[in-house]
Amino acid sequence: AAELAPLAEGSLAIVWGALAASVGLRLDRRGTRRLAAFTSKRPCDGLVPLSGGWWVVADGVHLHLRRLRDTSPTQPLGTSALRWGEFSFRPLTPDESAQRSEGDGAGVDAWSAALPIGNRLLVRAWGPGDRLLPSAGRPMRRVKRYLSEGGVRGVDRSGWPVVVCEDDVVWIPGVRRSDAATERSGRPVRHFLCERTTR
């Protein structure tokens, strides 16, 4: 964003045209003007929709040209690796699980979870009414609020997964787990790791 800030709107129109063309996007005159005006404002924050499912997302420091992908369908999470949109899930080996159980700090990482064995586990897109119960004695809170607090905004939010155990949201990868997605549940568990494959 800082590199584009000193450019006049006419120059920005040329730069954005070239950047868009580099990913196969052809901007019309209206989209080019909208991007030039958006890039010129301070602070540069928010997002601008473009044609073909493309967006420009600004976080105050960087400008990201992103394509909003279709949300992946609900898929079961089991004993093998799973690719869900821009995310991959995999069960950890016994050695990896033991390391996470030894309190080396990795166990508190929101990108991993210990999920109960024998329960129906699903990965799906979060929905507006979804709530997560963090722990017993604490109130349920909306998944949308956890995503906001975790810095997940704009086009990222629409494609963010949740893991559901027997109809309850127990894990928002990279953001929050409930006690039901930890070894504190007291049930036999399988450790999973989630990674975001593209940004």
PDB file of C-alpha atoms in Angstrom, residues 18 21-22 33 64 69 84 111 123 142 170 173 176 186-187:
ATOM      1  CA  ALA A  18      -1.267  -4.521 -15.184  1.00  0.00           C
ATOM      2  CA  ALA A  21      -3.877  -8.779 -16.103  1.00  0.00           C
ATOM      3  CA  SER A  22      -1.069 -10.737 -14.411  1.00  0.00           C
ATOM      4  CA  ARG A  33     -11.599   3.943 -11.335  1.00  0.00           C
ATOM      5  CA  HIS A  64      -4.265  -8.315  -1.648  1.00  0.00           C
ATOM      6  CA  ARG A  69     -13.517 -19.448  -4.117  1.00  0.00           C
ATOM      7  CA  TRP A  84     -11.200 -28.510   2.294  1.00  0.00           C
ATOM      8  CA  TRP A 111      -4.437 -24.879  14.479  1.00  0.00           C
ATOM      9  CA  VAL A 123     -15.760 -30.128   8.342  1.00  0.00           C
ATOM     10  CA  ARG A 142     -21.222 -16.739  18.016  1.00  0.00           C
ATOM     11  CA  VAL A 170     -16.047 -27.658  18.608  1.00  0.00           C
ATOM     12  CA  PRO A 173      -9.233 -23.807  13.007  1.00  0.00           C
ATOM     13  CA  ARG A 176     -10.589 -21.223  18.867  1.00  0.00           C
ATOM     14  CA  GLY A 186     -11.660 -37.152  29.252  1.00  0.00           C
ATOM     15  CA  ARG A 187     -12.540 -39.226  26.190  1.00  0.00           C
TER      16      ARG A 187
END
